[in-house]
């Protein structure tokens, strides 16, 4: 840029600094400073200036984050300081010997260790010269990797220019590129809707995105970065005394560093860190495969040195793997409440993430076809967090010769009714309705659900027996059950039989919305059940409702209305309802908070509230006549946000919707 600065040039410099500051707050600190619209305005202004002055654009301009011309190949980069790997420890004994080796090597009684997470992504080296990002390279074989600078520039949490007072002349920041679980899921969902390839896990997604020769594609992938190490450095005296201080300095330079870290000085301290992180591993927003312990003082790290390609001063303490290999013994289908057929792979038992897995869901017919899982196949099974284990992929070169593709059966395995798949639905369904024992069981469990008729103690083991012994066919049969029938069931004592009879009796005193919800009409969830109850006021009016009338109910469209009509036109459903009403079910009017009327208002709850659960807040709001919805839209009247509120809060700010905290909510409720 020319020396005699015009005010436009000053403005341009200001925009670069200001946008970098806003990006840092948003992507690194997770604390947005301004609404997205304001960011967008400043960004557009920057683009306009660049359009008028193309010669001002440098590689570190924030406008370059969108990616550039595709490459033919990645150039090779020789690492100034090799990128090594870590030795692994799986057991406590290996930790004890690691600590002993460090102490003996240093001739010390105790050694300080910096503990941090082992992120499951790709190692990257970022080279900053004079504070500007000039090159980024993958680890490769450790001695040289690939130049992925253009791709790395698209990652918003990686500063293109370092900030702070003490910027070294040359700094190679080592760290991990990875993908947040949420971003991964969103990206895969999007890929699925476009019919594009989905990634098996966040690590593969991160790797695949970084290997793109076209950085414009990488720019669309939600990648993140955490810094955890150091390569080349000039001047050498910039280096602080310890690893933990280095990471603190990184934060000052504007680099993202994970805050889950701690300095300890004993094996017990290491173990405690491992256990604490292990306990919340599944709740972390990204995947980790272990934790890493590093001797904290650099002087001591140098004394200990390296063995072959790994440091003696650091070790990775791994958690049980979340992916394993096993074989498919069989594939069959499960039948859900609405008859939905879910193919399930029966597996040769395998321990995944510390839990024995014998079944894994294959989701639906399309998924089975896409993954082409066959009986006899060797498959990769994955259990991440508390989610249902799933088959990720087939190890094709281990497929037995005679393995046949799996076909969804044409008859229901439980009731032999025809299995059908409607044109625009992903799932196949058993057409047997309540004739199908599997659907009957699910329907009974739904009827008894805490948010429906709330029959405590009526769990799946009991429902299985009641249906299999033909003691119960419909929800109405529950109210005819006698003590002896229940007491004779397996795993049921006199006391539990008594308790169950009591909770069945108590459930008769209910509310109309709970009853309607409990019937399990397709597409009628809790909130629609409430709207229907409010509109019709009693069960018979709903049973005889015509399409036109149903369509006037809040949030009821043709799909829901037709589903209700078809349910009510089945004579056996009407009979069951009549029997239930005759068994003495009574509808209490739901309590209303006196003096507060929030009817017509829609609330969305997000994040953790300081003193109450979201369920409690929901109950209070509904008692005041408000509606509580799951997602923010133009129709939302208020968003109630607690701590860790995420995208819903962002959306609310974007749409200019009023945001309340718990205190403000309580005021609104007159409490
Ligand atoms: S330090 C000389 N720290 O694990 C030691 N590595 O097996 C260099 N990794 O390639 C690595 N989180 O991709 C270090 N907090 C962390 C890490 C970490 C993940 C990965 C990295 C490296 C591999 C080492």
XYZ file of C-alpha atoms and ligand atoms in Angstrom:
695
model
C 0.000 0.000 0.000
C 1.287 3.528 -0.786
C 2.935 5.559 1.968
C 0.824 8.714 1.931
C -2.260 7.031 3.337
C -5.656 8.088 2.166
C -8.500 7.840 4.635
C -9.720 4.879 2.595
C -6.459 3.069 3.254
C -6.761 3.842 6.954
C -10.278 2.520 6.912
C -9.047 -0.623 5.146
C -6.405 -1.249 7.831
C -8.961 -0.590 10.525
C -11.372 -3.106 8.962
C -8.694 -5.808 8.792
C -7.830 -5.361 12.478
C -11.427 -5.020 13.601
C -12.649 -8.047 11.621
C -9.731 -10.119 12.942
C -10.684 -9.075 16.477
C -14.342 -10.030 15.886
C -13.359 -13.386 14.354
C -11.072 -14.129 17.288
C -13.868 -13.362 19.757
C -16.311 -15.494 17.791
C -14.190 -18.505 16.790
C -11.491 -18.662 19.470
C -13.085 -17.199 22.585
C -16.605 -18.344 21.726
C -17.843 -14.921 22.803
C -19.313 -13.016 19.875
C -18.916 -9.265 20.312
C -21.447 -8.071 17.747
C -24.439 -9.553 15.916
C -23.586 -11.414 12.704
C -25.233 -8.650 10.676
C -22.686 -6.108 11.928
C -19.808 -8.434 11.059
C -21.270 -8.957 7.614
C -21.536 -5.206 7.033
C -17.889 -4.602 7.921
C -16.815 -7.594 5.859
C -18.717 -6.334 2.821
C -17.115 -2.940 3.258
C -13.703 -4.648 3.211
C -14.606 -6.492 0.015
C -15.786 -3.268 -1.614
C -12.509 -1.542 -0.795
C -10.557 -4.499 -2.167
C -12.561 -4.390 -5.355
C -11.552 -0.762 -5.887
C -7.935 -1.401 -4.828
C -7.010 -4.961 -5.868
C -3.332 -4.129 -5.220
C -4.085 -3.851 -1.486
C -5.022 -7.526 -1.175
C -2.390 -9.632 0.580
C -2.501 -13.341 1.418
C -3.308 -12.527 5.031
C -6.391 -10.463 4.169
C -9.485 -11.902 5.844
C -11.120 -11.958 2.410
C -8.749 -14.795 1.494
C -10.476 -17.195 3.906
C -12.924 -18.150 1.156
C -10.222 -20.101 -0.683
C -8.445 -19.544 -3.976
C -7.534 -21.245 -7.251
C -7.444 -25.038 -7.026
C -4.003 -26.683 -6.881
C -2.789 -29.500 -9.132
C -0.774 -31.128 -6.374
C 0.347 -30.214 -2.881
C 3.961 -29.097 -2.735
C 6.299 -30.795 -0.340
C 7.423 -28.936 2.772
C 10.502 -29.989 4.745
C 9.885 -29.456 8.441
C 12.549 -27.240 10.028
C 12.029 -29.255 13.213
C 10.693 -32.802 12.675
C 7.101 -33.567 13.686
C 7.298 -36.572 15.949
C 4.701 -38.863 17.384
C 3.920 -39.914 20.930
C 4.312 -43.221 22.699
C 1.077 -44.577 24.114
C 0.135 -45.775 27.582
C -3.014 -47.793 28.177
C -2.583 -48.905 31.776
C -1.636 -47.397 35.073
C 1.572 -49.463 35.243
C 2.767 -47.806 32.033
C 2.123 -44.410 33.592
C 4.042 -45.333 36.699
C 7.045 -46.356 34.606
C 6.785 -43.171 32.509
C 6.929 -41.073 35.680
C 9.781 -43.219 37.073
C 11.812 -42.873 33.869
C 11.338 -39.096 33.885
C 12.305 -38.744 37.556
C 15.337 -41.027 37.202
C 16.442 -39.341 33.977
C 16.347 -35.966 35.726
C 17.563 -37.208 39.105
C 14.566 -35.605 40.813
C 12.019 -36.637 43.435
C 9.117 -35.039 41.621
C 8.545 -33.757 38.112
C 5.932 -31.285 36.933
C 3.720 -32.424 34.047
C 1.473 -30.387 31.783
C -1.695 -32.404 31.089
C -3.811 -31.736 28.021
C -6.216 -33.480 25.662
C -5.255 -35.712 22.773
C -7.424 -34.377 19.971
C -8.534 -36.792 17.316
C -7.700 -34.910 14.150
C -4.641 -34.124 12.048
C -1.343 -32.656 13.173
C -0.443 -29.376 11.447
C 2.499 -27.022 11.581
C 1.797 -23.301 11.076
C 4.718 -21.056 10.210
C 4.431 -17.385 11.185
C 7.102 -14.938 10.054
C 6.939 -11.448 11.476
C 3.583 -12.474 12.910
C 2.067 -13.350 9.519
C 0.957 -16.872 8.617
C 3.108 -17.794 5.648
C 2.944 -21.549 5.470
C 0.999 -24.496 6.841
C 2.022 -28.120 6.428
C 0.715 -31.545 7.345
C 2.829 -33.914 9.379
C 3.489 -36.294 6.491
C 6.220 -38.731 7.457
C 7.426 -36.379 10.184
C 10.398 -35.101 8.173
C 8.347 -33.522 5.389
C 4.670 -32.977 4.795
C 2.332 -31.298 2.320
C 1.833 -27.584 1.866
C -1.805 -26.973 2.786
C -1.489 -23.216 3.375
C -4.445 -22.231 1.188
C -6.694 -24.688 3.005
C -5.483 -23.691 6.454
C -6.181 -20.008 5.690
C -9.877 -20.864 5.416
C -10.041 -21.938 9.087
C -11.486 -19.009 10.982
C -9.985 -19.847 14.368
C -6.451 -19.752 12.917
C -5.177 -16.155 12.977
C -3.717 -14.964 9.688
C -1.754 -12.434 11.745
C -0.670 -12.854 15.345
C -1.653 -10.240 17.905
C -0.020 -9.112 21.161
C 3.133 -7.266 22.119
C 5.846 -9.916 21.966
C 5.691 -11.492 18.533
C 8.723 -13.665 17.615
C 10.371 -13.310 14.183
C 9.745 -16.956 13.325
C 7.241 -19.158 15.106
C 6.114 -22.597 14.076
C 2.960 -23.460 15.928
C 2.102 -27.141 16.069
C -1.416 -28.264 16.723
C -4.397 -30.265 15.600
C -7.024 -29.549 12.961
C -10.306 -31.238 13.837
C -14.065 -30.941 13.503
C -16.625 -30.363 16.271
C -19.170 -33.180 16.557
C -22.065 -30.789 15.850
C -20.372 -29.338 12.772
C -19.621 -32.859 11.564
C -23.239 -33.952 11.938
C -24.565 -30.826 10.256
C -22.114 -31.267 7.407
C -22.983 -34.927 6.915
C -26.709 -34.187 6.960
C -26.174 -31.560 4.323
C -24.073 -33.964 2.226
C -26.828 -36.584 2.507
C -29.494 -34.184 1.240
C -27.308 -33.444 -1.768
C -26.705 -37.164 -2.296
C -22.989 -36.621 -1.653
C -20.599 -38.892 0.201
C -20.880 -38.784 4.014
C -17.833 -39.123 6.253
C -17.610 -41.950 8.783
C -16.400 -39.790 11.673
C -15.196 -36.257 12.472
C -11.538 -37.260 12.064
C -12.032 -38.544 8.530
C -14.113 -35.490 7.745
C -11.317 -33.191 8.953
C -8.671 -35.147 7.037
C -10.763 -35.290 3.862
C -11.475 -31.570 4.038
C -7.839 -30.625 4.493
C -6.701 -32.840 1.627
C -8.835 -30.892 -0.826
C -6.855 -29.422 -3.697
C -9.616 -26.845 -4.081
C -9.461 -24.564 -1.046
C -12.908 -23.163 -1.931
C -14.278 -26.557 -0.904
C -12.251 -26.583 2.315
C -13.646 -23.130 3.091
C -17.123 -24.653 3.246
C -16.016 -27.304 5.743
C -16.343 -26.341 9.415
C -12.785 -27.042 10.596
C -11.324 -26.027 13.944
C -7.832 -25.889 15.427
C -6.080 -26.159 18.801
C -2.397 -25.317 19.321
C -0.326 -27.628 21.566
C 3.308 -27.498 20.513
C 6.257 -25.724 18.989
C 8.508 -26.227 15.946
C 11.053 -23.640 14.801
C 11.465 -20.441 16.840
C 13.510 -17.256 16.392
C 14.804 -15.701 18.527
C 15.269 -18.677 20.835
C 15.115 -16.472 23.934
C 11.447 -15.748 23.198
C 10.740 -19.162 24.703
C 9.251 -19.145 28.202
C 10.414 -21.662 30.822
C 7.605 -24.146 30.515
C 5.123 -25.731 28.147
C 2.165 -24.402 30.134
C 3.547 -20.860 29.844
C 4.052 -21.355 26.114
C 0.369 -22.181 25.741
C -0.526 -19.079 27.786
C 1.596 -17.011 25.405
C -0.155 -18.626 22.444
C -3.456 -17.361 23.822
C -2.019 -13.837 23.941
C -0.964 -14.184 20.313
C -4.580 -14.948 19.432
C -4.093 -18.680 18.865
C -6.772 -21.111 20.003
C -5.652 -23.265 22.934
C -7.953 -25.741 24.650
C -8.740 -24.698 28.225
C -8.954 -28.300 29.451
C -5.383 -28.398 30.743
C -3.651 -28.584 34.079
C -0.188 -28.874 35.632
C 0.317 -31.731 38.136
C 3.333 -33.307 39.819
C 2.520 -36.917 40.636
C 1.184 -40.100 39.060
C -1.994 -39.574 41.100
C -2.377 -36.149 39.521
C -2.008 -37.682 36.053
C -4.544 -40.398 36.881
C -7.015 -37.895 38.228
C -6.806 -35.795 35.066
C -7.289 -38.935 32.969
C -10.347 -39.940 34.965
C -11.950 -36.506 35.114
C -11.590 -36.011 31.383
C -12.701 -39.626 30.769
C -15.903 -38.953 32.706
C -16.807 -36.052 30.461
C -15.275 -37.358 27.247
C -18.656 -37.996 25.669
C -19.924 -34.538 26.541
C -16.943 -32.740 25.009
C -17.943 -30.920 21.819
C -15.176 -32.713 19.891
C -13.661 -36.183 19.933
C -10.504 -37.084 21.806
C -8.763 -40.429 21.933
C -6.782 -39.815 25.093
C -4.908 -37.251 27.128
C -1.257 -36.198 26.788
C 1.242 -35.591 29.593
C 4.334 -33.504 28.865
C 7.203 -32.719 31.239
C 6.461 -29.053 31.842
C 9.912 -27.413 31.988
C 11.637 -27.122 28.596
C 15.065 -27.517 30.226
C 13.973 -30.894 31.574
C 12.440 -31.850 28.211
C 15.845 -31.243 26.596
C 17.640 -33.335 29.194
C 15.298 -36.252 28.606
C 15.460 -35.994 24.816
C 14.066 -38.512 22.349
C 14.115 -42.236 21.637
C 13.848 -42.965 17.926
C 10.845 -40.916 16.750
C 9.126 -40.120 20.024
C 9.980 -37.842 22.929
C 10.955 -39.391 26.278
C 9.379 -36.407 28.009
C 5.793 -36.953 26.825
C 3.280 -39.766 26.598
C -0.297 -40.223 25.359
C -2.659 -41.948 27.799
C -5.340 -43.475 25.611
C -9.036 -44.133 26.261
C -10.758 -47.269 25.011
C -11.292 -47.053 21.255
C -14.725 -45.966 19.995
C -14.387 -47.946 16.797
C -13.663 -51.664 16.564
C -13.849 -54.426 14.014
C -16.170 -57.414 14.308
C -18.240 -59.747 12.147
C -21.930 -59.680 11.282
C -23.628 -62.874 12.493
C -27.049 -61.968 11.194
C -29.164 -59.049 10.039
C -32.786 -58.776 11.081
C -35.371 -56.119 11.610
C -36.996 -54.507 14.630
C -40.523 -53.143 14.577
C -41.195 -49.795 16.281
C -44.379 -48.230 17.681
C -45.521 -46.862 14.357
C -44.467 -50.057 12.608
C -41.185 -48.542 11.439
C -38.842 -51.307 10.399
C -35.254 -50.829 11.551
C -32.631 -53.240 10.239
C -30.231 -54.319 12.974
C -26.911 -56.129 12.587
C -26.341 -58.877 15.150
C -22.635 -58.880 15.844
C -20.046 -61.149 17.245
C -19.611 -59.463 20.689
C -16.922 -56.793 20.725
C -15.881 -54.255 23.335
C -16.219 -50.713 22.000
C -15.471 -47.740 24.242
C -15.482 -50.063 27.255
C -18.945 -51.549 26.573
C -19.775 -54.903 24.959
C -21.672 -54.367 21.742
C -23.731 -57.179 20.189
C -26.166 -55.181 18.034
C -25.708 -52.172 15.820
C -28.381 -50.201 14.034
C -28.388 -49.969 10.262
C -31.015 -47.185 10.448
C -33.105 -47.892 7.349
C -33.260 -49.624 4.002
C -31.354 -46.938 2.109
C -28.600 -46.994 4.677
C -28.241 -50.793 4.396
C -28.062 -50.489 0.657
C -25.574 -47.615 0.769
C -23.254 -49.420 3.158
C -24.061 -52.809 1.605
C -23.664 -54.684 4.878
C -24.034 -58.455 4.455
C -24.184 -61.413 6.821
C -20.629 -62.707 7.277
C -19.070 -59.289 6.609
C -16.318 -57.845 8.742
C -17.468 -54.374 9.730
C -16.243 -51.297 11.572
C -18.559 -50.642 14.519
C -18.671 -47.334 16.254
C -20.089 -46.254 19.566
C -19.518 -42.564 20.200
C -20.926 -41.135 23.376
C -24.247 -42.449 24.492
C -25.505 -42.968 20.987
C -26.714 -46.323 19.702
C -23.825 -48.337 18.238
C -23.757 -48.205 14.456
C -22.046 -49.963 11.590
C -19.718 -47.425 9.983
C -18.411 -49.399 7.020
C -17.606 -52.818 5.627
C -14.042 -54.119 5.341
C -14.564 -55.257 1.763
C -11.428 -57.337 1.318
C -12.586 -59.584 4.156
C -15.991 -60.302 2.625
C -16.789 -64.033 2.323
C -17.308 -65.123 -1.296
C -20.914 -66.201 -0.937
C -22.154 -63.153 1.034
C -25.535 -62.011 -0.267
C -26.922 -58.459 -0.158
C -29.514 -57.927 2.567
C -33.130 -57.364 1.556
C -35.785 -55.899 3.848
C -38.321 -58.739 4.289
C -41.695 -58.297 2.670
C -43.580 -59.674 5.700
C -43.335 -58.459 9.309
C -41.264 -60.968 11.319
C -43.571 -60.483 14.312
C -47.100 -60.539 12.865
C -46.545 -61.562 9.248
C -48.391 -58.498 7.928
C -47.204 -56.911 4.718
C -44.274 -54.488 4.999
C -44.777 -51.360 2.899
C -42.715 -48.335 2.054
C -44.477 -45.162 1.045
C -42.996 -43.211 -1.818
C -41.598 -40.220 0.080
C -40.595 -42.038 3.253
C -37.157 -43.362 4.142
C -38.539 -46.067 6.407
C -40.459 -49.209 5.587
C -43.375 -49.998 7.907
C -45.292 -53.043 9.044
C -48.893 -52.501 8.005
C -50.227 -54.625 10.893
C -50.995 -51.700 13.220
C -52.084 -52.810 16.665
C -52.527 -56.334 15.330
C -48.700 -56.532 15.425
C -47.418 -57.545 18.864
C -44.259 -55.464 18.440
C -46.285 -52.356 17.701
C -48.688 -53.194 20.514
C -45.827 -53.366 22.992
C -44.453 -50.032 21.850
C -47.928 -48.501 21.902
C -48.429 -49.647 25.509
C -45.063 -48.274 26.576
C -45.924 -44.971 24.925
C -49.334 -44.883 26.630
C -47.656 -45.469 30.008
C -44.897 -42.904 29.344
C -44.122 -40.342 32.039
C -45.328 -37.532 29.787
C -48.458 -39.426 28.740
C -50.490 -41.434 31.308
C -47.478 -41.689 33.617
C -47.875 -45.293 34.806
C -44.822 -45.790 36.956
C -43.373 -49.303 36.955
C -44.788 -50.374 33.588
C -41.477 -50.960 31.836
C -40.557 -52.981 28.758
C -39.877 -56.270 30.598
C -43.401 -56.261 32.019
C -45.052 -55.097 28.823
C -43.241 -57.888 26.934
C -44.720 -60.495 29.260
C -48.196 -58.939 29.350
C -48.388 -58.981 25.557
C -46.693 -62.347 25.048
C -49.013 -64.001 27.583
C -51.958 -62.304 25.894
C -52.990 -60.642 29.161
C -53.035 -57.222 27.544
C -53.866 -56.374 23.944
C -54.814 -52.709 24.197
C -54.236 -49.888 26.694
C -57.802 -50.438 27.945
C -56.836 -53.962 29.073
C -54.373 -52.429 31.538
C -57.271 -51.150 33.640
C -58.720 -54.658 33.879
C -55.550 -56.292 35.183
C -55.942 -57.990 38.512
C -53.403 -58.450 41.249
C -52.854 -62.188 40.665
C -52.201 -61.798 36.934
C -49.443 -59.300 37.719
C -47.998 -61.120 40.726
C -47.532 -64.226 38.587
C -45.259 -62.466 36.121
C -41.551 -63.152 36.152
C -39.450 -60.835 38.305
C -42.590 -59.516 39.967
C -43.189 -59.811 43.690
C -46.431 -59.123 45.583
C -45.158 -55.718 46.579
C -44.304 -54.617 43.037
C -47.613 -56.014 41.748
C -49.384 -53.937 44.373
C -47.436 -50.840 43.436
C -48.149 -51.310 39.763
C -51.877 -51.742 40.353
C -51.763 -48.565 42.373
C -50.001 -46.556 39.690
C -52.399 -47.876 37.040
C -55.309 -46.729 39.192
C -53.685 -43.358 39.851
C -53.148 -42.821 36.147
C -56.932 -42.625 35.697
C -56.782 -39.149 37.046
C -55.086 -37.429 34.140
C -55.539 -34.544 31.728
C -57.008 -34.497 28.239
C -53.702 -33.527 26.554
C -51.861 -36.405 28.243
C -54.574 -38.840 27.200
C -54.566 -37.671 23.571
C -50.769 -37.820 23.460
C -50.830 -41.315 25.027
C -53.010 -42.703 22.227
C -49.939 -42.610 20.009
C -51.606 -41.164 16.915
C -48.924 -40.666 14.267
C -47.686 -37.074 14.055
C -49.511 -36.094 17.249
C -46.787 -35.141 19.701
C -47.171 -33.561 23.090
C -47.606 -30.060 21.828
C -50.198 -30.944 19.169
C -52.050 -32.977 21.796
C -52.268 -29.826 23.912
C -53.542 -27.758 21.016
C -56.145 -30.380 20.170
C -57.318 -30.594 23.775
C -57.629 -26.835 23.977
C -59.565 -26.633 20.734
C -61.963 -29.554 21.202
C -62.268 -29.568 24.974
C -63.369 -33.219 25.152
C -62.547 -36.576 23.638
C -65.758 -37.152 21.689
C -65.474 -33.854 19.890
C -62.004 -34.857 18.738
C -63.180 -38.336 17.732
C -65.834 -36.858 15.467
C -63.802 -33.930 14.169
C -63.939 -33.232 10.434
C -60.941 -32.292 8.321
C -61.950 -28.601 8.037
C -62.294 -28.280 11.755
C -58.964 -29.985 12.456
C -57.227 -27.688 10.024
C -58.235 -24.664 12.071
C -56.290 -25.947 15.064
C -53.001 -24.207 15.747
C -50.094 -25.953 13.965
C -52.278 -28.719 12.494
C -51.700 -29.178 8.776
C -53.058 -31.740 6.306
C -50.610 -34.493 7.334
C -51.506 -34.307 11.019
C -55.216 -33.822 10.326
C -55.373 -36.837 8.019
C -53.470 -38.959 10.465
C -56.033 -38.112 13.177
C -58.943 -38.836 10.862
C -57.503 -42.149 9.794
C -56.835 -43.145 13.421
C -60.354 -42.206 14.492
C -61.937 -43.989 11.552
C -60.563 -47.347 12.710
C -63.355 -48.938 14.697
C -60.984 -50.765 17.021
C -59.300 -47.488 17.991
C -62.699 -45.948 18.799
C -63.596 -49.000 20.833
C -60.385 -48.784 22.855
C -61.031 -45.095 23.562
C -64.611 -45.842 24.685
C -63.386 -48.650 26.918
C -60.744 -46.392 28.437
C -63.286 -43.659 29.132
C -65.656 -46.252 30.638
C -62.924 -47.556 32.935
C -63.140 -44.326 34.905
C -60.505 -42.091 33.350
C -61.070 -38.537 34.443
C -59.629 -35.403 32.963
C -58.456 -32.808 35.432
C -58.178 -29.291 34.162
C -54.483 -28.425 34.076
C -53.445 -25.907 36.652
C -53.123 -22.361 35.401
C -50.905 -19.763 36.994
C -53.394 -17.237 38.309
C -53.243 -13.789 36.812
C -50.665 -14.517 34.089
C -51.806 -15.149 30.582
C -49.118 -15.864 28.021
C -51.412 -17.568 25.552
C -50.450 -16.904 21.961
C -46.807 -16.470 22.946
C -44.159 -18.968 21.847
C -40.998 -19.518 23.872
C -37.779 -21.380 23.080
C -35.566 -22.573 25.935
C -31.838 -23.020 25.441
C -28.734 -23.565 27.572
C -28.592 -24.370 31.290
C -30.688 -22.174 33.564
C -29.173 -21.332 36.965
C -31.820 -22.809 39.285
C -34.351 -24.801 37.308
C -34.389 -27.491 34.675
C -35.726 -26.769 31.208
C -38.615 -29.146 31.922
C -39.586 -27.081 34.957
C -39.400 -23.845 33.008
C -41.494 -25.449 30.271
C -44.142 -26.575 32.759
C -44.369 -23.075 34.259
C -44.688 -21.439 30.867
C -47.343 -23.872 29.741
C -49.227 -23.382 32.952
C -49.360 -19.701 31.998
C -50.795 -20.625 28.609
C -47.601 -20.162 26.574
C -46.336 -22.558 23.972
C -42.805 -23.934 24.172
C -41.159 -24.772 20.862
C -37.917 -26.538 20.009
C -36.502 -24.171 17.443
C -36.270 -20.449 16.887
C -38.197 -18.903 14.027
C -39.943 -15.659 13.107
C -42.871 -16.915 15.191
C -40.821 -17.103 18.407
C -41.853 -14.452 20.935
C -39.010 -14.961 23.441
C -35.874 -17.055 23.805
C -34.978 -17.988 27.380
C -31.216 -18.547 27.491
C -29.020 -20.021 30.207
C -25.304 -20.720 30.132
C -23.778 -22.543 27.153
C -26.649 -21.448 24.943
C -25.550 -22.089 21.378
C -27.022 -21.694 17.945
C -30.561 -20.957 19.151
C -29.330 -17.867 20.938
C -27.395 -16.819 17.853
C -30.497 -17.254 15.726
C -32.543 -15.204 18.193
C -30.038 -12.351 18.012
C -30.030 -12.626 14.247
C -33.823 -12.385 14.062
C -33.964 -9.676 16.716
C -36.036 -11.783 19.122
C -36.103 -10.772 22.804
C -33.820 -12.894 24.955
C -34.637 -13.465 28.626
C -32.534 -14.920 31.426
C -34.104 -16.902 34.254
C -34.713 -13.804 36.384
C -36.499 -12.000 33.584
C -38.559 -15.106 32.900
C -39.645 -15.322 36.537
C -40.659 -11.653 36.445
C -42.730 -12.280 33.354
C -44.410 -15.158 35.148
C -45.155 -12.842 38.052
C -43.030 -14.834 40.509
S 2.299 -33.500 21.039
C 6.534 -34.576 20.127
N -0.069 -32.972 21.967
O -1.059 -37.114 18.464
C 5.111 -34.721 20.413
N 0.093 -34.373 20.053
O 1.093 -39.375 18.373
C 4.252 -34.187 19.356
N -2.081 -35.090 19.152
O 0.708 -36.426 15.539
C 2.809 -34.322 19.583
N -3.329 -34.025 20.616
O -1.602 -35.413 15.779
C 0.623 -33.625 21.031
N -2.151 -32.366 22.887
C -1.430 -33.024 21.952
C -2.036 -33.787 20.938
C -1.244 -34.459 20.004
C -3.327 -34.805 19.540
C -1.736 -35.987 18.017
C -0.863 -35.349 16.974
C 0.360 -36.205 16.872
C -0.057 -37.462 17.541
C 1.131 -38.019 18.296
